[in-house]
Amino acid sequence: MSVQQVVSLKDLKEITSNGYTLVDFYATWCGPCKMLSPIIDELSNTMSDIQFVKIDVDQASDAAQAFSIRSIPTVYLFKDGKTLSFFNGYLPKEQVIDFINKQKR
């Protein structure tokens, strides 16, 4: 499975409404975002029970505002449209996996 690019709050709500969805709020100019991006891409290929989504905060400002994104990267995990948890900043791959697995228990 690959990472979907979402450009609006409406699309985000639709995509996150069913099952687990990990959403990466990022910007193309953000250094830590560039470090996290390959990790998200890799996990999207190995964790088939989760949808992976990226949202460029500069292109989808409505979504960024709706979730009060103040720093990037910010990563949210949803289940059936409800926020389970989130984290701000870069995390190494193992910690991203731990974050996901703790929320899925």
GROMACS .gro file of N, CA and C in nm:
model
  315
    1MET      N    1   0.085  -0.118   0.000
    1MET     CA    2   0.000   0.000   0.000
    1MET      C    3   0.089   0.124   0.000
    2SER      N    4   0.048   0.226  -0.068
    2SER     CA    5   0.129   0.347  -0.071
    2SER      C    6   0.063   0.458   0.009
    3VAL      N    7   0.137   0.565   0.027
    3VAL     CA    8   0.088   0.679   0.102
    3VAL      C    9   0.001   0.765   0.010
    4GLN      N   10  -0.115   0.802   0.060
    4GLN     CA   11  -0.205   0.889  -0.016
    4GLN      C   12  -0.176   1.034   0.018
    5GLN      N   13  -0.182   1.119  -0.082
    5GLN     CA   14  -0.168   1.263  -0.060
    5GLN      C   15  -0.308   1.321  -0.052
    6VAL      N   16  -0.337   1.395   0.054
    6VAL     CA   17  -0.469   1.454   0.074
    6VAL      C   18  -0.454   1.606   0.072
    7VAL      N   19  -0.550   1.674   0.010
    7VAL     CA   20  -0.538   1.819  -0.004
    7VAL      C   21  -0.652   1.898   0.059
    8SER      N   22  -0.744   1.831   0.128
    8SER     CA   23  -0.853   1.906   0.192
    8SER      C   24  -0.904   1.836   0.317
    9LEU      N   25  -0.965   1.913   0.404
    9LEU     CA   26  -1.024   1.859   0.526
    9LEU      C   27  -1.135   1.760   0.493
   10LYS      N   28  -1.215   1.790   0.392
   10LYS     CA   29  -1.324   1.701   0.351
   10LYS      C   30  -1.269   1.564   0.313
   11ASP      N   31  -1.163   1.561   0.231
   11ASP     CA   32  -1.102   1.434   0.191
   11ASP      C   33  -1.044   1.361   0.312
   12LEU      N   34  -0.982   1.435   0.402
   12LEU     CA   35  -0.923   1.374   0.521
   12LEU      C   36  -1.030   1.305   0.605
   13LYS      N   37  -1.142   1.373   0.627
   13LYS     CA   38  -1.250   1.314   0.707
   13LYS      C   39  -1.303   1.187   0.642
   14GLU      N   40  -1.313   1.188   0.511
   14GLU     CA   41  -1.362   1.071   0.439
   14GLU      C   42  -1.265   0.953   0.451
   15ILE      N   43  -1.137   0.980   0.432
   15ILE     CA   44  -1.037   0.874   0.436
   15ILE      C   45  -1.021   0.815   0.576
   16THR      N   46  -1.028   0.899   0.679
   16THR     CA   47  -1.006   0.850   0.816
   16THR      C   48  -1.130   0.787   0.878
   17SER      N   49  -1.241   0.784   0.807
   17SER     CA   50  -1.367   0.738   0.867
   17SER      C   51  -1.373   0.587   0.889
   18ASN      N   52  -1.283   0.511   0.828
   18ASN     CA   53  -1.294   0.366   0.836
   18ASN      C   54  -1.158   0.302   0.864
   19GLY      N   55  -1.148   0.231   0.976
   19GLY     CA   56  -1.024   0.162   1.010
   19GLY      C   57  -0.918   0.255   1.067
   20TYR      N   58  -0.796   0.204   1.071
   20TYR     CA   59  -0.682   0.282   1.121
   20TYR      C   60  -0.622   0.366   1.009
   21THR      N   61  -0.593   0.493   1.040
   21THR     CA   62  -0.528   0.582   0.944
   21THR      C   63  -0.424   0.664   1.017
   22LEU      N   64  -0.301   0.663   0.964
   22LEU     CA   65  -0.195   0.747   1.017
   22LEU      C   66  -0.180   0.866   0.922
   23VAL      N   67  -0.187   0.987   0.979
   23VAL     CA   68  -0.182   1.109   0.899
   23VAL      C   69  -0.060   1.191   0.937
   24ASP      N   70   0.023   1.220   0.837
   24ASP     CA   71   0.145   1.299   0.854
   24ASP      C   72   0.120   1.440   0.800
   25PHE      N   73   0.110   1.537   0.891
   25PHE     CA   74   0.101   1.679   0.852
   25PHE      C   75   0.244   1.729   0.835
   26TYR      N   76   0.276   1.778   0.716
   26TYR     CA   77   0.414   1.815   0.684
   26TYR      C   78   0.417   1.938   0.594
   27ALA      N   79   0.538   1.985   0.564
   27ALA     CA   80   0.560   2.089   0.463
   27ALA      C   81   0.686   2.053   0.385
   28THR      N   82   0.690   2.091   0.259
   28THR     CA   83   0.803   2.055   0.173
   28THR      C   84   0.933   2.121   0.218
   29TRP      N   85   0.924   2.233   0.288
   29TRP     CA   86   1.043   2.308   0.332
   29TRP      C   87   1.093   2.265   0.469
   30CYS      N   88   1.028   2.171   0.533
   30CYS     CA   89   1.056   2.133   0.672
   30CYS      C   90   1.160   2.021   0.679
   31GLY      N   91   1.274   2.046   0.742
   31GLY     CA   92   1.380   1.947   0.755
   31GLY      C   93   1.339   1.820   0.826
   32PRO      N   94   1.283   1.830   0.948
   32PRO     CA   95   1.240   1.707   1.017
   32PRO      C   96   1.132   1.629   0.939
   33CYS      N   97   1.049   1.701   0.863
   33CYS     CA   98   0.948   1.635   0.780
   33CYS      C   99   1.016   1.549   0.673
   34LYS      N  100   1.122   1.603   0.615
   34LYS     CA  101   1.197   1.528   0.512
   34LYS      C  102   1.263   1.404   0.570
   35MET      N  103   1.301   1.409   0.697
   35MET     CA  104   1.360   1.294   0.764
   35MET      C  105   1.254   1.187   0.795
   36LEU      N  106   1.134   1.231   0.830
   36LEU     CA  107   1.026   1.138   0.867
   36LEU      C  108   0.960   1.075   0.745
   37SER      N  109   0.957   1.145   0.635
   37SER     CA  110   0.886   1.100   0.516
   37SER      C  111   0.924   0.960   0.468
   38PRO      N  112   1.055   0.926   0.456
   38PRO     CA  113   1.087   0.790   0.412
   38PRO      C  114   1.044   0.681   0.510
   39ILE      N  115   1.037   0.716   0.637
   39ILE     CA  116   0.989   0.620   0.738
   39ILE      C  117   0.841   0.591   0.715
   40ILE      N  118   0.763   0.697   0.695
   40ILE     CA  119   0.620   0.681   0.668
   40ILE      C  120   0.600   0.599   0.540
   41ASP      N  121   0.679   0.630   0.437
   41ASP     CA  122   0.669   0.555   0.311
   41ASP      C  123   0.698   0.407   0.333
   42GLU      N  124   0.804   0.378   0.407
   42GLU     CA  125   0.842   0.239   0.432
   42GLU      C  126   0.734   0.165   0.512
   43LEU      N  127   0.681   0.230   0.616
   43LEU     CA  128   0.578   0.165   0.698
   43LEU      C  129   0.451   0.139   0.617
   44SER      N  130   0.422   0.227   0.522
   44SER     CA  131   0.302   0.208   0.440
   44SER      C  132   0.312   0.080   0.357
   45ASN      N  133   0.434   0.036   0.331
   45ASN     CA  134   0.455  -0.087   0.254
   45ASN      C  135   0.458  -0.212   0.341
   46THR      N  136   0.475  -0.194   0.472
   46THR     CA  137   0.486  -0.311   0.559
   46THR      C  138   0.369  -0.328   0.656
   47MET      N  139   0.293  -0.223   0.680
   47MET     CA  140   0.178  -0.231   0.773
   47MET      C  141   0.049  -0.220   0.693
   48SER      N  142   0.002  -0.333   0.645
   48SER     CA  143  -0.111  -0.333   0.551
   48SER      C  144  -0.247  -0.306   0.618
   49ASP      N  145  -0.253  -0.311   0.750
   49ASP     CA  146  -0.380  -0.288   0.819
   49ASP      C  147  -0.405  -0.140   0.851
   50ILE      N  148  -0.317  -0.053   0.805
   50ILE     CA  149  -0.328   0.090   0.831
   50ILE      C  150  -0.320   0.166   0.700
   51GLN      N  151  -0.404   0.268   0.684
   51GLN     CA  152  -0.390   0.360   0.572
   51GLN      C  153  -0.290   0.467   0.613
   52PHE      N  154  -0.207   0.511   0.520
   52PHE     CA  155  -0.110   0.616   0.546
   52PHE      C  156  -0.140   0.735   0.456
   53VAL      N  157  -0.144   0.853   0.518
   53VAL     CA  158  -0.184   0.974   0.447
   53VAL      C  159  -0.086   1.085   0.481
   54LYS      N  160  -0.054   1.167   0.380
   54LYS     CA  161   0.028   1.287   0.402
   54LYS      C  162  -0.053   1.409   0.362
   55ILE      N  163  -0.040   1.515   0.443
   55ILE     CA  164  -0.108   1.640   0.414
   55ILE      C  165  -0.007   1.754   0.421
   56ASP      N  166   0.011   1.822   0.310
   56ASP     CA  167   0.098   1.941   0.305
   56ASP      C  168   0.020   2.056   0.367
   57VAL      N  169   0.067   2.107   0.480
   57VAL     CA  170  -0.007   2.211   0.553
   57VAL      C  171  -0.018   2.340   0.474
   58ASP      N  172   0.072   2.362   0.379
   58ASP     CA  173   0.064   2.482   0.296
   58ASP      C  174  -0.044   2.469   0.190
   59GLN      N  175  -0.073   2.347   0.146
   59GLN     CA  176  -0.177   2.325   0.046
   59GLN      C  177  -0.314   2.299   0.107
   60ALA      N  178  -0.317   2.244   0.226
   60ALA     CA  179  -0.444   2.208   0.291
   60ALA      C  180  -0.454   2.282   0.425
   61SER      N  181  -0.456   2.412   0.417
   61SER     CA  182  -0.459   2.492   0.540
   61SER      C  183  -0.586   2.468   0.621
   62ASP      N  184  -0.697   2.431   0.556
   62ASP     CA  185  -0.821   2.402   0.629
   62ASP      C  186  -0.802   2.283   0.722
   63ALA      N  187  -0.734   2.180   0.674
   63ALA     CA  188  -0.709   2.062   0.758
   63ALA      C  189  -0.612   2.096   0.870
   64ALA      N  190  -0.508   2.172   0.839
   64ALA     CA  191  -0.411   2.212   0.942
   64ALA      C  192  -0.479   2.295   1.051
   65GLN      N  193  -0.567   2.384   1.012
   65GLN     CA  194  -0.639   2.466   1.111
   65GLN      C  195  -0.733   2.381   1.195
   66ALA      N  196  -0.803   2.288   1.131
   66ALA     CA  197  -0.900   2.205   1.202
   66ALA      C  198  -0.834   2.122   1.312
   67PHE      N  199  -0.707   2.085   1.292
   67PHE     CA  200  -0.636   2.006   1.391
   67PHE      C  201  -0.535   2.089   1.470
   68SER      N  202  -0.545   2.220   1.459
   68SER     CA  203  -0.459   2.313   1.535
   68SER      C  204  -0.311   2.277   1.522
   69ILE      N  205  -0.269   2.251   1.399
   69ILE     CA  206  -0.129   2.216   1.374
   69ILE      C  207  -0.044   2.341   1.393
   70ARG      N  208   0.045   2.338   1.493
   70ARG     CA  209   0.130   2.451   1.522
   70ARG      C  210   0.278   2.422   1.496
   71SER      N  211   0.311   2.294   1.489
   71SER     CA  212   0.448   2.256   1.456
   71SER      C  213   0.441   2.133   1.366
   72ILE      N  214   0.542   2.119   1.283
   72ILE     CA  215   0.544   2.006   1.192
   72ILE      C  216   0.681   1.940   1.197
   73PRO      N  217   0.689   1.812   1.172
   73PRO     CA  218   0.575   1.727   1.142
   73PRO      C  219   0.490   1.699   1.266
   74THR      N  220   0.362   1.682   1.242
   74THR     CA  221   0.270   1.632   1.343
   74THR      C  222   0.202   1.510   1.282
   75VAL      N  223   0.200   1.401   1.356
   75VAL     CA  224   0.145   1.275   1.306
   75VAL      C  225   0.029   1.233   1.396
   76TYR      N  226  -0.086   1.211   1.334
   76TYR     CA  227  -0.207   1.166   1.404
   76TYR      C  228  -0.236   1.023   1.367
   77LEU      N  229  -0.292   0.948   1.463
   77LEU     CA  230  -0.344   0.815   1.435
   77LEU      C  231  -0.493   0.816   1.465
   78PHE      N  232  -0.572   0.776   1.366
   78PHE     CA  233  -0.717   0.772   1.378
   78PHE      C  234  -0.765   0.628   1.372
   79LYS      N  235  -0.879   0.604   1.434
   79LYS     CA  236  -0.952   0.479   1.414
   79LYS      C  237  -1.099   0.513   1.395
   80ASP      N  238  -1.151   0.474   1.281
   80ASP     CA  239  -1.291   0.498   1.248
   80ASP      C  240  -1.331   0.644   1.268
   81GLY      N  241  -1.243   0.736   1.225
   81GLY     CA  242  -1.272   0.878   1.229
   81GLY      C  243  -1.241   0.948   1.360
   82LYS      N  244  -1.202   0.874   1.460
   82LYS     CA  245  -1.173   0.934   1.591
   82LYS      C  246  -1.022   0.936   1.615
   83THR      N  247  -0.974   1.046   1.672
   83THR     CA  248  -0.832   1.059   1.702
   83THR      C  249  -0.796   0.968   1.818
   84LEU      N  250  -0.696   0.882   1.798
   84LEU     CA  251  -0.645   0.799   1.907
   84LEU      C  252  -0.533   0.871   1.981
   85SER      N  253  -0.440   0.929   1.903
   85SER     CA  254  -0.326   0.999   1.962
   85SER      C  255  -0.249   1.071   1.853
   86PHE      N  256  -0.149   1.151   1.894
   86PHE     CA  257  -0.064   1.218   1.798
   86PHE      C  258   0.072   1.245   1.860
   87PHE      N  259   0.170   1.275   1.775
   87PHE     CA  260   0.299   1.322   1.824
   87PHE      C  261   0.351   1.431   1.732
   88ASN      N  262   0.437   1.515   1.787
   88ASN     CA  263   0.500   1.624   1.712
   88ASN      C  264   0.647   1.595   1.696
   89GLY      N  265   0.702   1.636   1.581
   89GLY     CA  266   0.846   1.625   1.559
   89GLY      C  267   0.886   1.491   1.500
   90TYR      N  268   1.014   1.481   1.474
   90TYR     CA  269   1.071   1.360   1.415
   90TYR      C  270   1.087   1.251   1.520
   91LEU      N  271   1.053   1.129   1.482
   91LEU     CA  272   1.083   1.010   1.563
   91LEU      C  273   1.149   0.908   1.473
   92PRO      N  274   1.245   0.832   1.526
   92PRO     CA  275   1.303   0.722   1.448
   92PRO      C  276   1.198   0.615   1.420
   93LYS      N  277   1.225   0.533   1.321
   93LYS     CA  278   1.130   0.430   1.276
   93LYS      C  279   1.077   0.344   1.391
   94GLU      N  280   1.165   0.295   1.478
   94GLU     CA  281   1.122   0.207   1.587
   94GLU      C  282   1.022   0.278   1.679
   95GLN      N  283   1.042   0.406   1.703
   95GLN     CA  284   0.950   0.480   1.791
   95GLN      C  285   0.817   0.507   1.722
   96VAL      N  286   0.818   0.526   1.591
   96VAL     CA  287   0.692   0.542   1.518
   96VAL      C  288   0.613   0.411   1.525
   97ILE      N  289   0.681   0.300   1.507
   97ILE     CA  290   0.615   0.169   1.517
   97ILE      C  291   0.559   0.148   1.657
   98ASP      N  292   0.636   0.182   1.760
   98ASP     CA  293   0.589   0.171   1.899
   98ASP      C  294   0.465   0.258   1.921
   99PHE      N  295   0.467   0.381   1.870
   99PHE     CA  296   0.354   0.472   1.881
   99PHE      C  297   0.228   0.407   1.823
  100ILE      N  298   0.241   0.351   1.704
  100ILE     CA  299   0.125   0.287   1.638
  100ILE      C  300   0.078   0.167   1.718
  101ASN      N  301   0.170   0.079   1.755
  101ASN     CA  302   0.132  -0.044   1.824
  101ASN      C  303   0.068  -0.018   1.961
  102LYS      N  304   0.114   0.083   2.034
  102LYS     CA  305   0.054   0.116   2.165
  102LYS      C  306  -0.090   0.162   2.149
  103GLN      N  307  -0.120   0.232   2.041
  103GLN     CA  308  -0.257   0.283   2.020
  103GLN      C  309  -0.351   0.173   1.973
  104LYS      N  310  -0.298   0.070   1.911
  104LYS     CA  311  -0.382  -0.036   1.855
  104LYS      C  312  -0.417  -0.144   1.958
  105ARG      N  313  -0.369  -0.135   2.078
  105ARG     CA  314  -0.397  -0.237   2.179
  105ARG      C  315  -0.540  -0.230   2.228
   0.00000   0.00000   0.00000
